[in-house]
């Protein structure tokens, strides 16, 4: 018999995706560079469904029904290029290569073009949810031709996570790199969320004086409301965990140097190129980077900080409520920035990404899954041309209601010397966006002064330059 789909690259992600396809009734061809992984999978999981093990690339391709569909789940970067080249040589026009690795969207654009020129479909697919998601239902973000998506759709829908309303968490995001682009922004938003949660924890610990257990309890309570999300849920789990060896709170025995694999950095690099402000994601990436600079931190540990008294228990409780407001308002701002970035990328590359559909497929399966995403889906469903989430009536009302507490929390953090780059960058973004006038007019004056860069006026069309070194009269620069 022939296989409906094949998976090559059977490390944690590929193995679990292959099992997910098989558990959903598909016959799955298996291949891996090191043959023992293929054999292990068949030995351990053949009772879950129907697998065809292939030892060589040729056997693997021969096992697939036509048009052939094969998922590549190997290390991102050069290994992915090597594997694509190896298989492309064995495929025929109309066959579909799916790259489920964490590729940079620019690589996906390049690969899609190269495969299209050979008559092959290339579907660069973001997959979120880690190892567990791959097995039980990830959020799947495919980019590529509509024709290729149509041929994959039933399979992707059956293995994807299901949103609370039963909808599969996958959609045709857009052409070529669109899927990997939104996966990148997803990870950027994930960085920002984690940073904001970290700041909330820091404030509850050092300003409110709460223990990790008490903070876990607070997060559990928040998780029953509008902040209900996977990340808040696991935060409570991590905070209530005690270290087996020392009996100390786990969070106190772990080195406070955060690591990163690069997707947050890609998001910020791309945002800079697109000229779209994603300050929340940028602050999150920089905060991780700062935490890892042990040298700078130890050389700065003598620096003076404020003398601020800890809050009384009553004040602490009120403050915790305010932190929830600040966290929620910052989260709305951060997601608005993420969606602005999706919209910029979509415009830049002509992808026509449906912003509501992206929110819909992040409702389950992925790391940022949350009740909140259904609200974003609804905001765009009501108004697909919404220029930004902050323009949505519902979110602007909620953020307006939260802004007083948000300011109190940022001010209190500053007074206590607790760094809140995420909360304060979000608030600065909010205040900048709602300002009638920004000091950018002064910046334009400075640029015109030292570089004759010209400026526009509020009262007349055209470009102008002032003769700063002369009689300071104004010239039309058009
Ligand atoms: P790894 O990224 O650790 O990659 C290991 C796999 O790549 C093995 O099957 C390995 O084969 C294969 N491989 C490496 N180099 C080559 C090569 N030159 N030629 C052929 N095969 C090669 O595996 P993961 O399962 O963690 O991830 C797979 C992909 O999914 C990656 O792109 C990753 O970024 C992405 N991803 C991972 C997530 C996760 O949570 N881990 C989440 C979402 C996406 P061999 O066994 O022979 O060494």
Short mmCIF file of C-alpha atoms and ligand atoms in Angstrom, two decimals:
data_model
loop_
_atom_site.label_atom_id
_atom_site.label_comp_id
_atom_site.label_asym_id
_atom_site.label_seq_id
_atom_site.Cartn_x
_atom_site.Cartn_y
_atom_site.Cartn_z
CA UNK A 1 0.00 0.00 0.00
CA UNK A 2 1.16 3.56 -0.47
CA UNK A 3 1.48 6.30 2.12
CA UNK A 4 -0.74 9.38 2.27
CA UNK A 5 2.12 11.45 3.59
CA UNK A 6 5.77 11.07 4.53
CA UNK A 7 7.86 12.53 7.32
CA UNK A 8 11.63 12.82 7.06
CA UNK A 9 13.54 13.94 10.15
CA UNK A 10 12.35 11.87 13.08
CA UNK A 11 13.73 13.70 16.11
CA UNK A 12 11.16 14.79 18.74
CA UNK A 13 9.08 16.99 16.43
CA UNK A 14 9.05 14.75 13.36
CA UNK A 15 8.40 11.59 15.37
CA UNK A 16 5.44 13.12 17.14
CA UNK A 17 3.97 14.64 13.97
CA UNK A 18 4.28 11.26 12.22
CA UNK A 19 2.46 9.59 15.12
CA UNK A 20 -0.21 12.30 15.04
CA UNK A 21 -0.87 11.63 11.32
CA UNK A 22 -0.95 7.87 11.95
CA UNK A 23 -3.29 8.19 14.94
CA UNK A 24 -5.64 10.11 12.65
CA UNK A 25 -5.83 7.22 10.21
CA UNK A 26 -3.22 8.21 7.65
CA UNK A 27 -0.55 5.83 6.40
CA UNK A 28 2.76 7.56 7.04
CA UNK A 29 6.06 6.88 5.29
CA UNK A 30 9.03 7.40 7.60
CA UNK A 31 12.59 8.41 6.87
CA UNK A 32 15.54 9.70 8.83
CA UNK A 33 19.22 10.18 7.97
CA UNK A 34 20.17 7.89 10.84
CA UNK A 35 18.14 4.74 10.21
CA UNK A 36 17.94 3.69 13.86
CA UNK A 37 15.48 6.51 14.62
CA UNK A 38 13.13 5.16 11.93
CA UNK A 39 13.38 1.63 13.30
CA UNK A 40 12.81 2.83 16.87
CA UNK A 41 9.65 4.67 15.89
CA UNK A 42 8.18 1.62 14.17
CA UNK A 43 9.22 -0.64 17.04
CA UNK A 44 7.72 1.60 19.73
CA UNK A 45 4.57 2.94 18.07
CA UNK A 46 3.44 0.64 15.26
CA UNK A 47 0.29 -0.17 17.25
CA UNK A 48 -0.82 3.48 16.89
CA UNK A 49 -1.38 3.34 13.15
CA UNK A 50 0.08 2.47 9.81
CA UNK A 51 3.73 3.25 9.09
CA UNK A 52 5.96 2.42 6.13
CA UNK A 53 9.61 2.57 7.15
CA UNK A 54 12.07 3.60 4.45
CA UNK A 55 15.82 3.37 4.80
CA UNK A 56 16.80 5.36 1.73
CA UNK A 57 15.48 8.57 0.20
CA UNK A 58 14.51 6.58 -2.94
CA UNK A 59 12.50 4.04 -0.93
CA UNK A 60 10.82 6.88 0.94
CA UNK A 61 9.75 8.70 -2.22
CA UNK A 62 8.59 5.43 -3.82
CA UNK A 63 6.33 4.76 -0.81
CA UNK A 64 4.30 7.96 -1.29
CA UNK A 65 1.01 8.22 -3.20
CA UNK A 66 0.83 10.94 -5.88
CA UNK A 67 0.97 13.84 -5.76
CA UNK A 68 3.59 13.06 -3.16
CA UNK A 69 3.42 14.97 0.11
CA UNK A 70 6.45 14.94 2.33
CA UNK A 71 7.12 16.80 5.53
CA UNK A 72 10.69 17.79 6.33
CA UNK A 73 11.34 18.11 10.08
CA UNK A 74 15.10 18.48 10.25
CA UNK A 75 17.37 21.03 11.81
CA UNK A 76 16.66 24.51 10.43
CA UNK A 77 19.24 26.22 8.19
CA UNK A 78 21.80 24.38 6.04
CA UNK A 79 20.49 20.85 6.92
CA UNK A 80 17.04 21.85 5.62
CA UNK A 81 18.56 23.07 2.32
CA UNK A 82 20.53 19.83 1.99
CA UNK A 83 17.44 17.68 2.59
CA UNK A 84 15.29 19.76 0.20
CA UNK A 85 17.90 19.36 -2.55
CA UNK A 86 18.18 15.65 -1.92
CA UNK A 87 14.43 15.08 -2.26
CA UNK A 88 13.68 17.64 -4.96
CA UNK A 89 15.86 15.60 -7.31
CA UNK A 90 13.63 12.55 -6.74
CA UNK A 91 10.23 14.27 -7.02
CA UNK A 92 7.97 15.06 -9.97
CA UNK A 93 6.00 18.17 -10.92
CA UNK A 94 2.97 18.66 -8.69
CA UNK A 95 4.55 17.00 -5.64
CA UNK A 96 4.43 18.94 -2.38
CA UNK A 97 7.35 19.54 0.00
CA UNK A 98 6.32 20.79 3.44
CA UNK A 99 9.02 22.33 5.62
CA UNK A 100 7.77 22.21 9.20
CA UNK A 101 11.04 23.40 10.73
CA UNK A 102 11.65 26.80 12.26
CA UNK A 103 12.86 28.40 9.03
CA UNK A 104 13.41 32.12 8.57
CA UNK A 105 10.67 33.38 6.25
CA UNK A 106 13.27 34.84 3.88
CA UNK A 107 14.75 31.34 3.43
CA UNK A 108 11.25 30.02 2.82
CA UNK A 109 10.66 32.65 0.12
CA UNK A 110 13.92 31.63 -1.56
CA UNK A 111 13.16 27.90 -1.31
CA UNK A 112 9.58 28.29 -2.51
CA UNK A 113 10.76 30.15 -5.59
CA UNK A 114 13.43 27.57 -6.38
CA UNK A 115 10.96 24.68 -6.01
CA UNK A 116 8.26 26.49 -8.02
CA UNK A 117 10.75 26.85 -10.87
CA UNK A 118 11.13 23.06 -10.81
CA UNK A 119 7.34 22.55 -10.84
CA UNK A 120 7.20 21.52 -7.17
CA UNK A 121 5.02 23.00 -4.46
CA UNK A 122 6.81 24.20 -1.36
CA UNK A 123 4.81 24.81 1.78
CA UNK A 124 6.80 26.56 4.51
CA UNK A 125 4.85 25.80 7.65
CA UNK A 126 5.10 27.27 11.11
CA UNK A 127 4.29 24.66 13.75
CA UNK A 128 3.84 25.71 17.35
CA UNK A 129 3.18 23.71 20.45
CA UNK A 130 6.51 21.97 20.98
CA UNK A 131 6.80 18.23 21.42
CA UNK A 132 3.39 17.76 23.06
CA UNK A 133 1.64 19.92 20.48
CA UNK A 134 3.16 17.95 17.62
CA UNK A 135 1.66 14.76 19.06
CA UNK A 136 -1.70 15.95 20.37
CA UNK A 137 -2.44 18.86 18.04
CA UNK A 138 -0.27 21.85 17.20
CA UNK A 139 -1.23 25.20 15.72
CA UNK A 140 -0.20 24.89 12.07
CA UNK A 141 0.67 27.95 9.94
CA UNK A 142 1.22 26.92 6.31
CA UNK A 143 2.39 29.29 3.59
CA UNK A 144 2.54 28.44 -0.10
CA UNK A 145 0.25 28.07 -3.08
CA UNK A 146 -3.50 27.74 -2.52
CA UNK A 147 -3.42 24.59 -4.65
CA UNK A 148 -0.87 22.94 -2.35
CA UNK A 149 -2.86 23.97 0.71
CA UNK A 150 -6.01 22.43 -0.74
CA UNK A 151 -4.27 19.10 -1.19
CA UNK A 152 -3.02 19.15 2.43
CA UNK A 153 -6.02 20.70 4.10
CA UNK A 154 -7.91 17.59 5.30
CA UNK A 155 -4.75 16.10 6.80
CA UNK A 156 -3.64 19.33 8.45
CA UNK A 157 -7.11 19.94 9.84
CA UNK A 158 -7.27 16.47 11.31
CA UNK A 159 -3.90 16.68 13.12
CA UNK A 160 -4.21 20.33 14.22
CA UNK A 161 -5.35 21.49 17.65
CA UNK A 162 -9.05 22.35 17.88
CA UNK A 163 -10.17 25.73 19.18
CA UNK A 164 -12.83 25.69 21.93
CA UNK A 165 -15.51 26.04 19.22
CA UNK A 166 -14.13 22.98 17.43
CA UNK A 167 -12.43 24.79 14.53
CA UNK A 168 -9.06 23.29 13.52
CA UNK A 169 -6.11 25.58 14.28
CA UNK A 170 -4.79 25.80 10.75
CA UNK A 171 -5.49 27.99 7.75
CA UNK A 172 -3.84 28.96 4.50
CA UNK A 173 -1.89 31.92 5.89
CA UNK A 174 -0.71 33.18 2.49
CA UNK A 175 1.86 32.61 -0.28
CA UNK A 176 5.53 31.60 0.10
CA UNK A 177 6.99 32.90 3.40
CA UNK A 178 3.70 34.01 5.00
CA UNK A 179 3.40 30.96 7.28
CA UNK A 180 6.92 31.17 8.65
CA UNK A 181 6.55 34.94 9.00
CA UNK A 182 3.49 34.66 11.25
CA UNK A 183 5.18 31.86 13.20
CA UNK A 184 8.09 34.24 13.78
CA UNK A 185 5.73 36.97 15.01
CA UNK A 186 3.99 34.38 17.21
CA UNK A 187 7.32 33.68 18.88
CA UNK A 188 8.01 37.41 19.24
CA UNK A 189 4.66 37.85 20.97
CA UNK A 190 5.52 34.85 23.14
CA UNK A 191 8.76 36.57 24.22
CA UNK A 192 6.83 39.75 25.10
CA UNK A 193 4.18 37.79 27.06
CA UNK A 194 6.84 35.96 29.04
CA UNK A 195 8.64 39.21 29.82
CA UNK A 196 5.41 40.86 31.02
CA UNK A 197 4.59 37.88 33.21
CA UNK A 198 8.14 37.99 34.58
CA UNK A 199 7.74 41.66 35.47
CA UNK A 200 4.42 40.97 37.21
CA UNK A 201 6.15 38.24 39.23
CA UNK A 202 9.06 40.54 40.10
CA UNK A 203 6.67 43.25 41.37
CA UNK A 204 4.56 40.83 43.40
CA UNK A 205 7.70 39.36 44.93
CA UNK A 206 9.72 42.50 45.69
CA UNK A 207 7.11 45.26 46.04
CA UNK A 208 4.12 43.33 47.40
CA UNK A 209 6.43 40.99 49.33
CA UNK A 210 4.59 37.83 48.22
CA UNK A 211 6.18 34.35 48.39
CA UNK A 212 6.44 32.26 45.21
CA UNK A 213 3.54 30.10 46.47
CA UNK A 214 1.37 33.14 47.04
CA UNK A 215 2.26 34.45 43.60
CA UNK A 216 1.38 31.07 42.09
CA UNK A 217 -2.00 31.36 43.79
CA UNK A 218 -2.42 34.89 42.39
CA UNK A 219 -1.62 33.69 38.86
CA UNK A 220 -4.09 30.79 39.26
CA UNK A 221 -6.75 33.30 40.17
CA UNK A 222 -5.87 35.52 37.20
CA UNK A 223 -6.06 32.43 35.02
CA UNK A 224 -9.79 32.17 35.68
CA UNK A 225 -10.39 35.60 34.10
CA UNK A 226 -9.44 37.54 31.01
CA UNK A 227 -5.76 36.53 31.33
CA UNK A 228 -6.70 32.82 31.03
CA UNK A 229 -3.83 31.38 28.98
CA UNK A 230 -1.34 28.56 28.76
CA UNK A 231 1.58 30.80 29.75
CA UNK A 232 -0.16 32.05 32.93
CA UNK A 233 -1.11 28.46 33.76
CA UNK A 234 2.45 27.14 33.47
CA UNK A 235 3.78 30.18 35.36
CA UNK A 236 1.72 29.09 38.38
CA UNK A 237 3.08 25.55 37.99
CA UNK A 238 6.70 26.71 37.85
CA UNK A 239 6.24 29.07 40.83
CA UNK A 240 4.68 26.44 43.07
CA UNK A 241 7.39 23.88 42.31
CA UNK A 242 10.04 23.23 44.99
CA UNK A 243 13.54 22.09 44.19
CA UNK A 244 13.99 18.43 45.16
CA UNK A 245 17.60 18.83 46.28
CA UNK A 246 17.30 21.90 48.48
CA UNK A 247 13.60 22.25 49.26
CA UNK A 248 13.86 25.87 48.09
CA UNK A 249 11.39 27.39 45.63
CA UNK A 250 12.53 26.17 42.21
CA UNK A 251 12.52 29.75 40.89
CA UNK A 252 15.16 30.67 43.51
CA UNK A 253 17.65 27.96 42.58
CA UNK A 254 17.61 28.48 38.81
CA UNK A 255 20.30 30.79 37.35
CA UNK A 256 18.65 34.06 36.29
CA UNK A 257 20.17 34.17 32.82
CA UNK A 258 17.55 33.67 30.11
CA UNK A 259 18.46 31.97 26.87
CA UNK A 260 17.05 32.32 23.38
CA UNK A 261 17.14 30.35 20.17
CA UNK A 262 16.69 33.30 17.85
CA UNK A 263 13.10 33.72 16.68
CA UNK A 264 12.56 36.73 18.98
CA UNK A 265 15.70 38.31 17.58
CA UNK A 266 14.51 37.60 14.00
CA UNK A 267 11.21 39.31 14.79
CA UNK A 268 12.95 42.47 15.99
CA UNK A 269 15.47 42.48 13.13
CA UNK A 270 12.62 42.14 10.64
CA UNK A 271 10.55 44.80 12.41
CA UNK A 272 13.47 47.22 12.11
CA UNK A 273 13.68 46.51 8.37
CA UNK A 274 9.93 46.93 7.92
CA UNK A 275 9.96 50.10 10.03
CA UNK A 276 7.23 48.82 12.35
CA UNK A 277 7.51 49.61 16.08
CA UNK A 278 7.41 46.43 18.19
CA UNK A 279 8.93 47.89 21.34
CA UNK A 280 7.44 45.22 23.62
CA UNK A 281 9.09 42.38 21.70
CA UNK A 282 12.34 44.34 21.43
CA UNK A 283 12.41 45.00 25.19
CA UNK A 284 11.76 41.30 25.84
CA UNK A 285 14.67 40.26 23.61
CA UNK A 286 16.96 42.86 25.21
CA UNK A 287 15.86 41.85 28.72
CA UNK A 288 16.91 38.25 28.03
CA UNK A 289 20.17 39.48 26.58
CA UNK A 290 20.84 41.75 29.59
CA UNK A 291 20.13 38.90 32.02
CA UNK A 292 22.83 36.85 30.34
CA UNK A 293 25.51 39.53 30.68
CA UNK A 294 26.89 38.30 34.01
CA UNK A 295 29.97 40.48 33.50
CA UNK A 296 28.02 43.74 33.15
CA UNK A 297 25.68 42.80 35.97
CA UNK A 298 28.43 42.04 38.49
CA UNK A 299 30.28 45.22 37.48
CA UNK A 300 27.08 47.19 38.20
CA UNK A 301 25.91 45.55 41.40
CA UNK A 302 27.32 48.36 43.54
CA UNK A 303 25.13 51.02 41.86
CA UNK A 304 22.76 52.97 44.12
CA UNK A 305 19.03 52.25 44.17
CA UNK A 306 16.08 53.91 45.90
CA UNK A 307 15.12 53.35 49.53
CA UNK A 308 11.47 52.29 49.28
CA UNK A 309 9.50 50.67 52.08
CA UNK A 310 7.69 47.38 51.42
CA UNK A 311 3.91 47.67 51.15
CA UNK A 312 1.59 46.90 54.05
CA UNK A 313 -0.48 43.71 53.55
CA UNK A 314 -3.59 45.74 52.59
CA UNK A 315 -1.64 47.88 50.14
CA UNK A 316 0.02 44.76 48.76
CA UNK A 317 -3.34 43.23 47.99
CA UNK A 318 -4.55 46.36 46.25
CA UNK A 319 -1.25 46.55 44.37
CA UNK A 320 -1.64 42.94 43.15
CA UNK A 321 -4.96 43.92 41.60
CA UNK A 322 -3.30 46.86 39.90
CA UNK A 323 -0.57 44.61 38.55
CA UNK A 324 -3.25 42.47 36.91
CA UNK A 325 -4.58 45.60 35.17
CA UNK A 326 -1.07 46.65 34.09
CA UNK A 327 -0.35 43.16 32.78
CA UNK A 328 -3.58 43.08 30.79
CA UNK A 329 -3.14 46.58 29.34
CA UNK A 330 0.48 45.84 28.39
CA UNK A 331 -0.65 42.59 26.78
CA UNK A 332 -3.23 44.37 24.61
CA UNK A 333 -0.54 46.86 23.52
CA UNK A 334 1.93 44.10 22.79
CA UNK A 335 -0.57 42.10 20.70
CA UNK A 336 -1.53 45.27 18.85
CA UNK A 337 2.17 45.68 17.94
CA UNK A 338 2.37 42.05 16.82
CA UNK A 339 -0.66 42.43 14.56
CA UNK A 340 0.71 45.71 13.18
CA UNK A 341 3.80 43.73 12.22
CA UNK A 342 1.76 41.01 10.50
CA UNK A 343 -0.04 43.71 8.56
CA UNK A 344 3.27 45.39 7.54
CA UNK A 345 4.76 42.08 6.40
CA UNK A 346 1.60 41.23 4.51
CA UNK A 347 1.70 44.58 2.70
CA UNK A 348 5.41 44.40 1.99
CA UNK A 349 5.19 40.96 0.39
CA UNK A 350 1.64 41.10 -0.98
CA UNK A 351 0.50 38.16 1.17
CA UNK A 352 -3.03 39.37 1.97
CA UNK A 353 -2.94 37.72 5.41
CA UNK A 354 -6.31 37.65 7.16
CA UNK A 355 -5.52 39.04 10.65
CA UNK A 356 -8.60 37.44 12.22
CA UNK A 357 -7.71 34.02 10.81
CA UNK A 358 -4.28 34.23 12.44
CA UNK A 359 -5.90 34.94 15.84
CA UNK A 360 -8.29 32.05 15.24
CA UNK A 361 -5.52 29.48 14.67
CA UNK A 362 -3.60 30.63 17.77
CA UNK A 363 -6.56 29.92 20.06
CA UNK A 364 -5.28 26.40 20.74
CA UNK A 365 -2.17 24.26 20.23
CA UNK A 366 0.42 27.02 20.35
CA UNK A 367 2.38 28.53 23.23
CA UNK A 368 0.44 31.83 23.32
CA UNK A 369 -2.96 30.08 23.26
CA UNK A 370 -5.42 32.04 25.33
CA UNK A 371 -9.03 33.04 25.71
CA UNK A 372 -7.84 36.53 24.70
CA UNK A 373 -7.17 35.35 21.11
CA UNK A 374 -10.83 34.71 20.50
CA UNK A 375 -11.45 38.36 21.36
CA UNK A 376 -8.86 39.39 18.76
CA UNK A 377 -10.47 37.07 16.21
CA UNK A 378 -13.83 38.70 16.94
CA UNK A 379 -12.39 42.23 16.67
CA UNK A 380 -11.12 41.54 13.14
CA UNK A 381 -14.17 39.50 12.16
CA UNK A 382 -16.35 42.52 12.87
CA UNK A 383 -14.01 44.85 11.01
CA UNK A 384 -11.42 43.22 8.74
CA UNK A 385 -9.97 46.66 7.89
CA UNK A 386 -9.33 47.56 11.55
CA UNK A 387 -6.08 49.62 11.38
CA UNK A 388 -4.90 48.41 14.80
CA UNK A 389 -6.29 46.44 17.72
CA UNK A 390 -6.20 49.59 19.85
CA UNK A 391 -8.86 51.04 17.53
CA UNK A 392 -11.25 48.24 18.48
CA UNK A 393 -13.99 49.60 20.70
CA UNK A 394 -13.86 46.76 23.15
CA UNK A 395 -10.07 46.78 23.63
CA UNK A 396 -9.84 50.57 23.76
CA UNK A 397 -12.45 50.60 26.53
CA UNK A 398 -10.64 47.91 28.51
CA UNK A 399 -7.26 49.58 28.16
CA UNK A 400 -8.84 52.94 29.06
CA UNK A 401 -10.28 51.40 32.23
CA UNK A 402 -6.87 49.89 33.10
CA UNK A 403 -4.67 52.88 32.35
CA UNK A 404 -4.88 54.50 35.77
CA UNK A 405 -3.65 51.36 37.55
CA UNK A 406 -1.12 50.76 34.78
CA UNK A 407 0.46 54.16 35.47
CA UNK A 408 0.46 53.51 39.23
CA UNK A 409 2.23 50.19 38.71
CA UNK A 410 4.90 51.64 36.41
CA UNK A 411 5.44 54.61 38.77
CA UNK A 412 5.63 52.29 41.80
CA UNK A 413 8.10 50.05 40.00
CA UNK A 414 10.29 53.06 39.21
CA UNK A 415 10.11 54.25 42.82
CA UNK A 416 11.10 50.81 44.09
CA UNK A 417 13.85 50.39 41.51
CA UNK A 418 12.23 47.32 39.91
CA UNK A 419 12.93 47.16 36.16
CA UNK A 420 9.74 46.93 34.11
CA UNK A 421 10.92 47.43 30.50
CA UNK A 422 7.88 45.59 29.12
CA UNK A 423 5.21 47.42 31.14
CA UNK A 424 6.84 50.81 30.62
CA UNK A 425 7.54 50.34 26.89
CA UNK A 426 3.92 49.31 26.39
CA UNK A 427 2.69 52.36 28.30
CA UNK A 428 5.04 54.63 26.33
CA UNK A 429 3.71 53.16 23.09
CA UNK A 430 0.13 53.72 24.26
CA UNK A 431 0.84 57.31 25.28
CA UNK A 432 2.78 58.03 22.08
CA UNK A 433 0.01 56.73 19.88
CA UNK A 434 -2.70 58.74 21.62
CA UNK A 435 -0.67 62.01 21.75
CA UNK A 436 -1.95 64.83 19.57
CA UNK A 437 1.60 66.16 19.12
CA UNK A 438 4.91 64.33 19.47
CA UNK A 439 8.34 65.94 19.83
CA UNK A 440 9.17 64.52 16.38
CA UNK A 441 8.68 68.09 15.09
CA UNK A 442 11.75 69.08 17.10
CA UNK A 443 13.64 66.07 15.73
CA UNK A 444 12.80 67.27 12.22
CA UNK A 445 14.11 70.76 13.11
CA UNK A 446 17.38 69.27 14.38
CA UNK A 447 17.76 67.13 11.26
CA UNK A 448 17.13 70.15 9.07
CA UNK A 449 19.63 72.19 11.12
CA UNK A 450 22.60 69.83 10.90
CA UNK A 451 21.88 68.02 7.66
CA UNK A 452 19.44 70.10 5.60
CA UNK A 453 17.16 67.04 5.64
CA UNK A 454 14.06 69.25 5.11
CA UNK A 455 10.69 69.02 6.86
CA UNK A 456 7.00 69.18 6.09
CA UNK A 457 4.65 71.76 7.63
CA UNK A 458 1.26 71.31 9.31
CA UNK A 459 -0.30 74.21 7.38
CA UNK A 460 0.98 73.78 3.79
CA UNK A 461 1.96 70.95 1.42
CA UNK A 462 5.54 70.49 0.27
CA UNK A 463 9.05 70.15 1.75
CA UNK A 464 10.91 73.03 3.33
CA UNK A 465 14.37 73.96 4.55
CA UNK A 466 15.36 76.80 6.87
CA UNK A 467 18.67 78.60 6.25
CA UNK A 468 19.90 77.94 9.80
CA UNK A 469 23.45 79.22 9.14
CA UNK A 470 22.17 82.33 7.35
CA UNK A 471 19.24 84.65 7.85
CA UNK A 472 16.92 81.76 8.91
CA UNK A 473 14.48 82.39 6.12
CA UNK A 474 12.60 79.38 4.79
CA UNK A 475 12.95 77.92 1.31
CA UNK A 476 10.67 75.56 -0.53
CA UNK A 477 12.68 72.36 -1.03
CA UNK A 478 10.48 70.74 -3.70
P1 LIG B 1 16.37 19.01 15.58
O1 LIG B 1 16.22 20.43 15.23
O2 LIG B 1 17.22 18.65 16.75
O3 LIG B 1 16.91 18.23 14.30
C1 LIG B 1 17.24 16.85 14.36
C2 LIG B 1 16.79 16.16 13.09
O4 LIG B 1 17.42 16.75 11.94
C3 LIG B 1 17.20 14.70 13.10
O5 LIG B 1 16.20 13.95 12.46
C4 LIG B 1 18.47 14.75 12.27
O6 LIG B 1 18.80 13.51 11.68
C5 LIG B 1 18.10 15.73 11.22
N1 LIG B 1 19.25 16.31 10.54
C6 LIG B 1 20.13 17.21 11.03
N2 LIG B 1 21.04 17.53 10.10
C7 LIG B 1 20.74 16.82 8.99
C8 LIG B 1 21.30 16.72 7.68
N3 LIG B 1 22.36 17.46 7.34
N4 LIG B 1 20.73 15.88 6.81
C9 LIG B 1 19.64 15.16 7.15
N5 LIG B 1 19.05 15.21 8.36
C10 LIG B 1 19.60 16.03 9.26
O7 LIG B 1 14.94 18.30 15.77
P2 LIG B 1 13.57 18.81 16.40
O8 LIG B 1 12.66 17.65 16.27
O9 LIG B 1 13.76 19.44 17.72
O10 LIG B 1 13.10 19.96 15.41
C11 LIG B 1 12.87 19.74 14.03
C12 LIG B 1 12.53 21.06 13.40
O11 LIG B 1 11.34 21.56 13.99
C13 LIG B 1 13.59 22.14 13.59
O12 LIG B 1 13.65 22.94 12.44
C14 LIG B 1 13.06 22.93 14.76
O13 LIG B 1 13.53 24.26 14.76
C15 LIG B 1 11.57 22.86 14.51
N6 LIG B 1 10.71 23.02 15.68
C16 LIG B 1 11.05 22.49 16.88
C17 LIG B 1 10.23 22.65 17.99
C18 LIG B 1 10.61 22.03 19.28
O14 LIG B 1 9.88 22.28 20.25
N7 LIG B 1 11.66 21.24 19.35
C19 LIG B 1 8.98 23.39 17.90
C20 LIG B 1 8.66 23.84 16.58
C21 LIG B 1 9.52 23.67 15.53
P3 LIG B 1 19.73 12.45 12.48
O15 LIG B 1 18.80 11.69 13.38
O16 LIG B 1 20.32 11.60 11.41
O17 LIG B 1 20.77 13.22 13.24
#
